[in-house]
PDB file of C-alpha atoms and ligand atoms in Angstrom:
ATOM      1  CA  MET A 196      21.103  -4.072  31.469  1.00  0.00           C
ATOM      2  CA  ASP A 197      24.472  -5.381  30.243  1.00  0.00           C
ATOM      3  CA  SER A 198      25.295  -5.470  26.570  1.00  0.00           C
ATOM      4  CA  ASP A 199      24.817  -9.281  26.237  1.00  0.00           C
ATOM      5  CA  THR A 200      21.321  -9.158  27.688  1.00  0.00           C
ATOM      6  CA  LYS A 201      20.430  -6.218  25.486  1.00  0.00           C
ATOM      7  CA  SER A 202      21.628  -7.896  22.293  1.00  0.00           C
ATOM      8  CA  GLY A 203      19.685 -11.046  23.282  1.00  0.00           C
ATOM      9  CA  PHE A 204      16.553  -8.917  23.524  1.00  0.00           C
ATOM     10  CA  ASP A 205      17.220  -7.281  20.161  1.00  0.00           C
ATOM     11  CA  ASN A 206      17.725 -10.680  18.553  1.00  0.00           C
ATOM     12  CA  GLU A 207      14.378 -11.833  19.873  1.00  0.00           C
ATOM     13  CA  VAL A 208      12.659  -8.749  18.421  1.00  0.00           C
ATOM     14  CA  ASP A 209      14.508  -9.253  15.121  1.00  0.00           C
ATOM     15  CA  SER A 210      13.479 -12.877  14.809  1.00  0.00           C
ATOM     16  CA  LYS A 211       9.827 -12.082  15.630  1.00  0.00           C
ATOM     17  CA  GLU A 212       9.934  -9.400  12.952  1.00  0.00           C
ATOM     18  CA  SER A 213      11.450 -11.671  10.361  1.00  0.00           C
ATOM     19  CA  ALA A 214       8.897 -14.392  11.218  1.00  0.00           C
ATOM     20  CA  PHE A 215       6.166 -11.781  10.651  1.00  0.00           C
ATOM     21  CA  TYR A 216       7.526 -11.066   7.136  1.00  0.00           C
ATOM     22  CA  LEU A 217       8.428 -14.688   6.320  1.00  0.00           C
ATOM     23  CA  ASP A 218       4.992 -15.978   7.318  1.00  0.00           C
ATOM     24  CA  ALA A 219       3.320 -13.358   5.127  1.00  0.00           C
ATOM     25  CA  ALA A 220       5.565 -14.272   2.183  1.00  0.00           C
ATOM     26  CA  LYS A 221       4.712 -17.976   2.709  1.00  0.00           C
ATOM     27  CA  TYR A 222       1.011 -17.164   2.842  1.00  0.00           C
ATOM     28  CA  TRP A 223       1.036 -15.160  -0.410  1.00  0.00           C
ATOM     29  CA  GLU A 224       3.194 -17.752  -2.172  1.00  0.00           C
ATOM     30  CA  GLN A 225       0.303 -20.236  -2.138  1.00  0.00           C
ATOM     31  CA  VAL A 226      -2.372 -17.722  -3.199  1.00  0.00           C
ATOM     32  CA  PRO A 227      -3.467 -17.982  -6.857  1.00  0.00           C
ATOM     33  CA  PRO A 228      -2.469 -14.979  -8.987  1.00  0.00           C
ATOM     34  CA  THR A 229      -6.058 -13.847  -9.592  1.00  0.00           C
ATOM     35  CA  VAL A 230      -8.260 -10.937  -8.504  1.00  0.00           C
ATOM     36  CA  ASP A 231     -10.047 -13.340  -6.164  1.00  0.00           C
ATOM     37  CA  GLY A 232      -6.676 -14.283  -4.682  1.00  0.00           C
ATOM     38  CA  MET A 233      -5.748 -10.620  -4.177  1.00  0.00           C
ATOM     39  CA  LEU A 234      -9.025  -9.882  -2.431  1.00  0.00           C
ATOM     40  CA  GLY A 235      -9.400 -13.017  -0.307  1.00  0.00           C
ATOM     41  CA  GLY A 236     -12.264 -14.360  -2.410  1.00  0.00           C
ATOM     42  CA  LEU A 237     -14.009 -10.991  -2.736  1.00  0.00           C
ATOM     43  CA  SER A 238     -13.408 -10.243  -6.414  1.00  0.00           C
ATOM     44  CA  SER A 239     -17.014  -8.988  -6.503  1.00  0.00           C
ATOM     45  CA  ILE A 240     -15.939  -5.793  -4.671  1.00  0.00           C
ATOM     46  CA  SER A 241     -13.066  -4.993  -7.037  1.00  0.00           C
ATOM     47  CA  ASP A 242     -15.086  -2.712  -9.345  1.00  0.00           C
ATOM     48  CA  ILE A 243     -16.642  -0.794  -6.441  1.00  0.00           C
ATOM     49  CA  ASP A 244     -13.176  -0.400  -4.955  1.00  0.00           C
ATOM     50  CA  LEU A 245     -11.656   0.905  -8.204  1.00  0.00           C
ATOM     51  CA  LYS A 246     -14.540   3.335  -8.773  1.00  0.00           C
ATOM     52  CA  GLY A 247     -14.225   4.635  -5.199  1.00  0.00           C
ATOM     53  CA  SER A 248     -10.496   5.165  -5.772  1.00  0.00           C
ATOM     54  CA  GLN A 249     -11.175   7.051  -9.026  1.00  0.00           C
ATOM     55  CA  ARG A 250     -13.644   9.355  -7.273  1.00  0.00           C
ATOM     56  CA  PHE A 251     -11.137  10.018  -4.506  1.00  0.00           C
ATOM     57  CA  LEU A 252      -8.386  10.761  -7.037  1.00  0.00           C
ATOM     58  CA  ASN A 253     -10.720  13.131  -8.935  1.00  0.00           C
ATOM     59  CA  SER A 254     -11.401  15.005  -5.715  1.00  0.00           C
ATOM     60  CA  ILE A 255      -7.654  15.351  -5.116  1.00  0.00           C
ATOM     61  CA  TYR A 256      -7.264  16.955  -8.544  1.00  0.00           C
ATOM     62  CA  GLN A 257      -9.809  19.586  -7.597  1.00  0.00           C
ATOM     63  CA  LEU A 258      -7.393  20.906  -4.980  1.00  0.00           C
ATOM     64  CA  VAL A 259      -5.573  24.096  -5.896  1.00  0.00           C
ATOM     65  CA  GLU A 260      -2.149  22.617  -5.287  1.00  0.00           C
ATOM     66  CA  CYS A 261      -2.879  19.399  -7.135  1.00  0.00           C
ATOM     67  CA  PRO A 262      -0.161  16.945  -8.192  1.00  0.00           C
ATOM     68  CA  GLY A 263       1.037  16.352 -11.769  1.00  0.00           C
ATOM     69  CA  LYS A 264      -0.284  13.478 -13.864  1.00  0.00           C
ATOM     70  CA  GLU A 265       2.785  11.755 -15.230  1.00  0.00           C
ATOM     71  CA  ARG A 266       4.030   8.922 -13.067  1.00  0.00           C
ATOM     72  CA  ALA A 267       2.486   6.808 -10.313  1.00  0.00           C
ATOM     73  CA  LEU A 268       3.644   3.975  -8.099  1.00  0.00           C
ATOM     74  CA  ASP A 269       1.479   0.996  -7.111  1.00  0.00           C
ATOM     75  CA  GLY A 270       2.802  -0.199  -3.715  1.00  0.00           C
ATOM     76  CA  GLY A 271       2.061  -3.843  -2.828  1.00  0.00           C
ATOM     77  CA  ALA A 272       0.755  -4.186  -6.359  1.00  0.00           C
ATOM     78  CA  GLY A 273       0.005  -7.916  -6.393  1.00  0.00           C
ATOM     79  CA  ILE A 274      -0.995  -8.917  -9.940  1.00  0.00           C
ATOM     80  CA  GLY A 275      -1.512  -5.278 -10.978  1.00  0.00           C
ATOM     81  CA  ARG A 276      -5.264  -5.115 -10.334  1.00  0.00           C
ATOM     82  CA  ILE A 277      -5.042  -1.420  -9.349  1.00  0.00           C
ATOM     83  CA  THR A 278      -2.444  -0.541 -11.985  1.00  0.00           C
ATOM     84  CA  GLN A 279      -4.569  -1.929 -14.795  1.00  0.00           C
ATOM     85  CA  GLY A 280      -8.025  -1.110 -13.432  1.00  0.00           C
ATOM     86  CA  PHE A 281      -7.371   2.434 -12.326  1.00  0.00           C
ATOM     87  CA  LEU A 282      -3.871   3.948 -12.210  1.00  0.00           C
ATOM     88  CA  MET A 283      -3.084   3.413 -15.916  1.00  0.00           C
ATOM     89  CA  LYS A 284      -6.258   5.313 -16.807  1.00  0.00           C
ATOM     90  CA  ASN A 285      -4.811   8.355 -15.072  1.00  0.00           C
ATOM     91  CA  PHE A 286      -1.034   8.116 -15.485  1.00  0.00           C
ATOM     92  CA  PRO A 287       1.003   7.235 -18.602  1.00  0.00           C
ATOM     93  CA  VAL A 288       3.700   5.621 -16.438  1.00  0.00           C
ATOM     94  CA  VAL A 289       2.957   3.309 -13.506  1.00  0.00           C
ATOM     95  CA  ASP A 290       5.675   1.438 -11.581  1.00  0.00           C
ATOM     96  CA  LEU A 291       4.795  -1.609  -9.507  1.00  0.00           C
ATOM     97  CA  VAL A 292       6.404  -2.794  -6.233  1.00  0.00           C
ATOM     98  CA  GLU A 293       5.517  -6.277  -5.042  1.00  0.00           C
ATOM     99  CA  GLN A 294       7.338  -8.751  -2.800  1.00  0.00           C
ATOM    100  CA  ASP A 295       5.921 -11.896  -4.421  1.00  0.00           C
ATOM    101  CA  ARG A 296       7.691 -12.932  -7.608  1.00  0.00           C
ATOM    102  CA  HIS A 297       4.859 -14.966  -9.117  1.00  0.00           C
ATOM    103  CA  PHE A 298       2.357 -12.098  -8.704  1.00  0.00           C
ATOM    104  CA  LEU A 299       4.744  -9.729 -10.420  1.00  0.00           C
ATOM    105  CA  GLU A 300       5.257 -12.217 -13.274  1.00  0.00           C
ATOM    106  CA  GLU A 301       1.478 -12.391 -13.688  1.00  0.00           C
ATOM    107  CA  ALA A 302       1.299  -8.575 -13.675  1.00  0.00           C
ATOM    108  CA  LYS A 303       3.975  -8.398 -16.408  1.00  0.00           C
ATOM    109  CA  LYS A 304       2.118 -10.995 -18.471  1.00  0.00           C
ATOM    110  CA  SER A 305      -1.262  -9.288 -18.281  1.00  0.00           C
ATOM    111  CA  LEU A 306       0.190  -5.796 -18.818  1.00  0.00           C
ATOM    112  CA  LYS A 307       2.272  -6.824 -21.838  1.00  0.00           C
ATOM    113  CA  PRO A 308      -0.551  -6.542 -24.423  1.00  0.00           C
ATOM    114  CA  THR A 309      -1.623  -3.163 -22.983  1.00  0.00           C
ATOM    115  CA  ASN A 310       0.010   0.235 -23.409  1.00  0.00           C
ATOM    116  CA  HIS A 311       1.533  -0.029 -19.928  1.00  0.00           C
ATOM    117  CA  ARG A 312       4.810   1.809 -19.364  1.00  0.00           C
ATOM    118  CA  GLY A 313       6.654   1.423 -16.102  1.00  0.00           C
ATOM    119  CA  GLN A 314       9.061  -0.597 -14.029  1.00  0.00           C
ATOM    120  CA  PHE A 315       8.554  -3.704 -11.881  1.00  0.00           C
ATOM    121  CA  PHE A 316      10.300  -3.911  -8.509  1.00  0.00           C
ATOM    122  CA  ASN A 317      10.295  -7.333  -6.831  1.00  0.00           C
ATOM    123  CA  ILE A 318      10.983  -6.282  -3.243  1.00  0.00           C
ATOM    124  CA  GLY A 319       9.164  -5.820   0.074  1.00  0.00           C
ATOM    125  CA  LEU A 320       8.041  -2.285   0.910  1.00  0.00           C
ATOM    126  CA  GLN A 321      10.098  -2.489   4.113  1.00  0.00           C
ATOM    127  CA  LYS A 322      13.220  -2.547   1.910  1.00  0.00           C
ATOM    128  CA  PHE A 323      12.064  -0.461  -1.043  1.00  0.00           C
ATOM    129  CA  THR A 324      13.536   2.986  -1.643  1.00  0.00           C
ATOM    130  CA  PRO A 325      11.993   4.958  -4.499  1.00  0.00           C
ATOM    131  CA  GLU A 326      14.049   7.013  -6.883  1.00  0.00           C
ATOM    132  CA  ASN A 327      14.264  10.633  -5.737  1.00  0.00           C
ATOM    133  CA  CYS A 328      11.580  13.070  -6.786  1.00  0.00           C
ATOM    134  CA  VAL A 329       9.848  11.063  -9.535  1.00  0.00           C
ATOM    135  CA  TYR A 330       6.273  10.263  -8.457  1.00  0.00           C
ATOM    136  CA  ASP A 331       3.122  12.378  -8.690  1.00  0.00           C
ATOM    137  CA  ILE A 332       1.076   9.779  -6.800  1.00  0.00           C
ATOM    138  CA  MET A 333       2.173   6.774  -4.758  1.00  0.00           C
ATOM    139  CA  TRP A 334      -0.861   4.531  -4.257  1.00  0.00           C
ATOM    140  CA  VAL A 335      -0.426   2.031  -1.406  1.00  0.00           C
ATOM    141  CA  GLN A 336      -3.426  -0.209  -0.807  1.00  0.00           C
ATOM    142  CA  TRP A 337      -4.205  -3.238   1.316  1.00  0.00           C
ATOM    143  CA  VAL A 338      -0.574  -3.956   2.152  1.00  0.00           C
ATOM    144  CA  LEU A 339       0.490  -1.738   5.077  1.00  0.00           C
ATOM    145  CA  GLY A 340      -0.834  -4.301   7.566  1.00  0.00           C
ATOM    146  CA  HIS A 341       2.124  -6.406   6.459  1.00  0.00           C
ATOM    147  CA  LEU A 342       4.616  -3.828   7.787  1.00  0.00           C
ATOM    148  CA  THR A 343       5.585  -3.307  11.424  1.00  0.00           C
ATOM    149  CA  ASP A 344       4.866   0.184  12.784  1.00  0.00           C
ATOM    150  CA  GLU A 345       8.565   1.088  12.590  1.00  0.00           C
ATOM    151  CA  ASP A 346       8.931  -0.152   9.028  1.00  0.00           C
ATOM    152  CA  LEU A 347       5.761   1.649   8.038  1.00  0.00           C
ATOM    153  CA  ILE A 348       7.124   4.943   9.349  1.00  0.00           C
ATOM    154  CA  SER A 349      10.470   4.507   7.632  1.00  0.00           C
ATOM    155  CA  PHE A 350       8.785   3.388   4.385  1.00  0.00           C
ATOM    156  CA  LEU A 351       6.667   6.571   4.393  1.00  0.00           C
ATOM    157  CA  ARG A 352       9.748   8.688   5.142  1.00  0.00           C
ATOM    158  CA  ARG A 353      11.508   7.210   2.103  1.00  0.00           C
ATOM    159  CA  CYS A 354       8.355   7.696  -0.003  1.00  0.00           C
ATOM    160  CA  LYS A 355       8.409  11.425   0.817  1.00  0.00           C
ATOM    161  CA  LEU A 356      11.721  11.683  -1.007  1.00  0.00           C
ATOM    162  CA  GLY A 357      10.271   9.873  -4.019  1.00  0.00           C
ATOM    163  CA  LEU A 358       7.549  12.501  -4.480  1.00  0.00           C
ATOM    164  CA  LYS A 359       7.705  15.330  -6.991  1.00  0.00           C
ATOM    165  CA  PRO A 360       6.764  18.808  -5.772  1.00  0.00           C
ATOM    166  CA  ARG A 361       2.975  18.751  -5.002  1.00  0.00           C
ATOM    167  CA  GLY A 362       3.050  14.938  -5.280  1.00  0.00           C
ATOM    168  CA  LEU A 363       1.240  12.855  -2.711  1.00  0.00           C
ATOM    169  CA  ILE A 364       0.848   9.406  -1.238  1.00  0.00           C
ATOM    170  CA  VAL A 365      -2.542   7.718  -0.953  1.00  0.00           C
ATOM    171  CA  LEU A 366      -3.014   5.001   1.647  1.00  0.00           C
ATOM    172  CA  LYS A 367      -6.129   2.848   1.321  1.00  0.00           C
ATOM    173  CA  GLU A 368      -6.481   0.420   4.181  1.00  0.00           C
ATOM    174  CA  ASN A 369      -8.840  -1.532   6.414  1.00  0.00           C
ATOM    175  CA  LEU A 370      -9.375  -0.045   9.878  1.00  0.00           C
ATOM    176  CA  THR A 371     -10.572  -1.739  13.054  1.00  0.00           C
ATOM    177  CA  SER A 372     -13.608  -0.385  14.870  1.00  0.00           C
ATOM    178  CA  SER A 373     -12.454  -1.836  18.219  1.00  0.00           C
ATOM    179  CA  GLY A 374      -9.791   0.849  18.650  1.00  0.00           C
ATOM    180  CA  GLU A 375      -7.255  -2.003  18.922  1.00  0.00           C
ATOM    181  CA  VAL A 376      -4.690  -3.516  16.586  1.00  0.00           C
ATOM    182  CA  GLU A 377      -6.037  -6.868  15.373  1.00  0.00           C
ATOM    183  CA  MET A 378      -3.612  -9.587  14.266  1.00  0.00           C
ATOM    184  CA  ASP A 379      -4.462 -12.031  11.487  1.00  0.00           C
ATOM    185  CA  ASN A 380      -2.294 -15.130  11.863  1.00  0.00           C
ATOM    186  CA  THR A 381      -3.470 -16.599   8.567  1.00  0.00           C
ATOM    187  CA  ASP A 382      -1.753 -14.056   6.338  1.00  0.00           C
ATOM    188  CA  SER A 383       0.518 -12.589   9.073  1.00  0.00           C
ATOM    189  CA  SER A 384      -0.826  -9.051   9.000  1.00  0.00           C
ATOM    190  CA  VAL A 385      -2.291  -6.518  11.387  1.00  0.00           C
ATOM    191  CA  THR A 386      -5.303  -4.249  11.004  1.00  0.00           C
ATOM    192  CA  ARG A 387      -4.866  -0.933  12.774  1.00  0.00           C
ATOM    193  CA  PRO A 388      -7.387   1.461  14.283  1.00  0.00           C
ATOM    194  CA  HIS A 389      -7.847   4.913  12.733  1.00  0.00           C
ATOM    195  CA  ALA A 390      -5.993   6.718  15.558  1.00  0.00           C
ATOM    196  CA  LEU A 391      -2.859   4.604  15.095  1.00  0.00           C
ATOM    197  CA  VAL A 392      -2.779   5.100  11.324  1.00  0.00           C
ATOM    198  CA  VAL A 393      -3.027   8.863  11.869  1.00  0.00           C
ATOM    199  CA  GLU A 394      -0.266   8.730  14.492  1.00  0.00           C
ATOM    200  CA  LEU A 395       2.098   6.782  12.196  1.00  0.00           C
ATOM    201  CA  ILE A 396       1.449   9.215   9.338  1.00  0.00           C
ATOM    202  CA  LYS A 397       2.367  12.112  11.643  1.00  0.00           C
ATOM    203  CA  LYS A 398       5.461  10.344  12.953  1.00  0.00           C
ATOM    204  CA  ALA A 399       6.652   9.964   9.355  1.00  0.00           C
ATOM    205  CA  GLY A 400       6.465  13.750   8.922  1.00  0.00           C
ATOM    206  CA  LEU A 401       3.357  13.763   6.727  1.00  0.00           C
ATOM    207  CA  ARG A 402      -0.021  15.410   7.056  1.00  0.00           C
ATOM    208  CA  ILE A 403      -3.441  14.276   5.886  1.00  0.00           C
ATOM    209  CA  ILE A 404      -4.844  16.637   3.277  1.00  0.00           C
ATOM    210  CA  LYS A 405      -7.936  14.588   2.454  1.00  0.00           C
ATOM    211  CA  GLU A 406      -9.558  11.513   3.924  1.00  0.00           C
ATOM    212  CA  GLN A 407     -12.603   9.533   2.822  1.00  0.00           C
ATOM    213  CA  LYS A 408     -14.395   6.325   3.703  1.00  0.00           C
ATOM    214  CA  GLN A 409     -14.896   3.840   0.860  1.00  0.00           C
ATOM    215  CA  GLN A 410     -18.645   3.603   0.238  1.00  0.00           C
ATOM    216  CA  ARG A 411     -20.781   0.649  -0.841  1.00  0.00           C
ATOM    217  CA  PHE A 412     -18.660  -2.150   0.599  1.00  0.00           C
ATOM    218  CA  PRO A 413     -20.475  -5.041   2.328  1.00  0.00           C
ATOM    219  CA  SER A 414     -21.254  -4.043   5.914  1.00  0.00           C
ATOM    220  CA  ASP A 415     -19.546  -7.089   7.431  1.00  0.00           C
ATOM    221  CA  LEU A 416     -16.113  -5.967   6.166  1.00  0.00           C
ATOM    222  CA  TYR A 417     -13.709  -3.709   8.023  1.00  0.00           C
ATOM    223  CA  GLU A 418     -14.196  -0.016   7.321  1.00  0.00           C
ATOM    224  CA  VAL A 419     -11.879   1.001   4.455  1.00  0.00           C
ATOM    225  CA  ARG A 420     -10.473   4.540   4.256  1.00  0.00           C
ATOM    226  CA  MET A 421      -8.368   6.503   1.841  1.00  0.00           C
ATOM    227  CA  PHE A 422      -5.842   9.028   3.157  1.00  0.00           C
ATOM    228  CA  ALA A 423      -4.145  11.493   0.816  1.00  0.00           C
ATOM    229  CA  ILE A 424      -0.965  12.566   2.600  1.00  0.00           C
ATOM    230  CA  GLN A 425       1.800  15.043   1.887  1.00  0.00           C
ATOM    231  CA  PRO A 426       5.091  16.049   3.504  1.00  0.00           C
ATOM    232  CA  VAL A 427       4.586  18.561   6.312  1.00  0.00           C
TER     233      VAL A 427
HETATM  234  C1  SAM B 236      -4.435  -7.983  -0.237  1.00  0.00           C
HETATM  235  S1  SAM B 236      -3.249  -8.073  -1.530  1.00  0.00           S
HETATM  236  C2  SAM B 236      -3.542  -6.502  -2.311  1.00  0.00           C
HETATM  237  C3  SAM B 236      -2.883  -6.356  -3.646  1.00  0.00           C
HETATM  238  C4  SAM B 236      -3.199  -5.034  -4.334  1.00  0.00           C
HETATM  239  N1  SAM B 236      -2.787  -3.897  -3.537  1.00  0.00           N
HETATM  240  C5  SAM B 236      -4.674  -4.961  -4.650  1.00  0.00           C
HETATM  241  O1  SAM B 236      -5.398  -4.243  -3.922  1.00  0.00           O
HETATM  242  O2  SAM B 236      -5.098  -5.630  -5.596  1.00  0.00           O
HETATM  243  C6  SAM B 236      -1.721  -7.779  -0.623  1.00  0.00           C
HETATM  244  C7  SAM B 236      -0.496  -7.750  -1.494  1.00  0.00           C
HETATM  245  O3  SAM B 236       0.587  -7.261  -0.717  1.00  0.00           O
HETATM  246  C8  SAM B 236       1.729  -8.030  -0.989  1.00  0.00           C
HETATM  247  N2  SAM B 236       2.635  -7.903   0.149  1.00  0.00           N
HETATM  248  C9  SAM B 236       2.588  -8.538   1.339  1.00  0.00           C
HETATM  249  N3  SAM B 236       3.598  -8.137   2.114  1.00  0.00           N
HETATM  250  C10 SAM B 236       4.296  -7.214   1.410  1.00  0.00           C
HETATM  251  C11 SAM B 236       5.458  -6.442   1.672  1.00  0.00           C
HETATM  252  N4  SAM B 236       6.096  -6.524   2.829  1.00  0.00           N
HETATM  253  N5  SAM B 236       5.899  -5.612   0.710  1.00  0.00           N
HETATM  254  C12 SAM B 236       5.273  -5.534  -0.493  1.00  0.00           C
HETATM  255  N6  SAM B 236       4.168  -6.236  -0.801  1.00  0.00           N
HETATM  256  C13 SAM B 236       3.691  -7.071   0.132  1.00  0.00           C
HETATM  257  C14 SAM B 236       1.190  -9.437  -1.208  1.00  0.00           C
HETATM  258  O4  SAM B 236       2.123 -10.250  -1.864  1.00  0.00           O
HETATM  259  C15 SAM B 236      -0.058  -9.127  -2.010  1.00  0.00           C
HETATM  260  O5  SAM B 236       0.263  -9.013  -3.354  1.00  0.00           O
END
């Protein structure tokens, strides 16, 4: 393949990738900044979700080599549903990363009257680099389907550097039962099967130290799992 043909191919991949991100940004732009908006009309499952996350976090802190309890990151934070409903109850400092400006503004507004301490980063996870060695927990939920496989791996690699010693990343995501990647053209995201998520975690140089299925969600939803992962 000559160099012109190759660069043509790369351009095509690049433009498909940027369409994937642009379409997602356009989708979220027109979503109301509410819990219902964050959960596609399923605000009724928010409490069950937050309680399941709390139980999973508690189980992590029963490990011998458990992380500290000072600073957390909420990745793909939306309007701060997880920050306010769960992370702030466990960490005095919670930073939020979110690509959509109006969601982050809403998060700032609703966190202002609380005792929230932390920074707000208005940037996509595919471009975000955390500060070195500052986080005990990086909680990344219902957003990784918006990253390409390659960007997901490099995001996780950068996250590793943002962790304190004994710190860990928790991924909480939908999984397909078909064993296939399923594309959603409405919000421009993919849902991955379990095996692929595990493979991407390994490729990023991380290992799963604990994994659990979210209980008590309606049976017609995708299975949702939490993965606590640490650098190998
Ligand atoms: C399903 S909502 C979940 C929000 C939050 N994690 C929660 O559970 O309440 C997905 C969020 O991911 C954000 N998002 C989409 N693509 C993103 C990207 N590339 N980087 C960061 N955030 C992104 C959306 O703007 C939206 O706020």
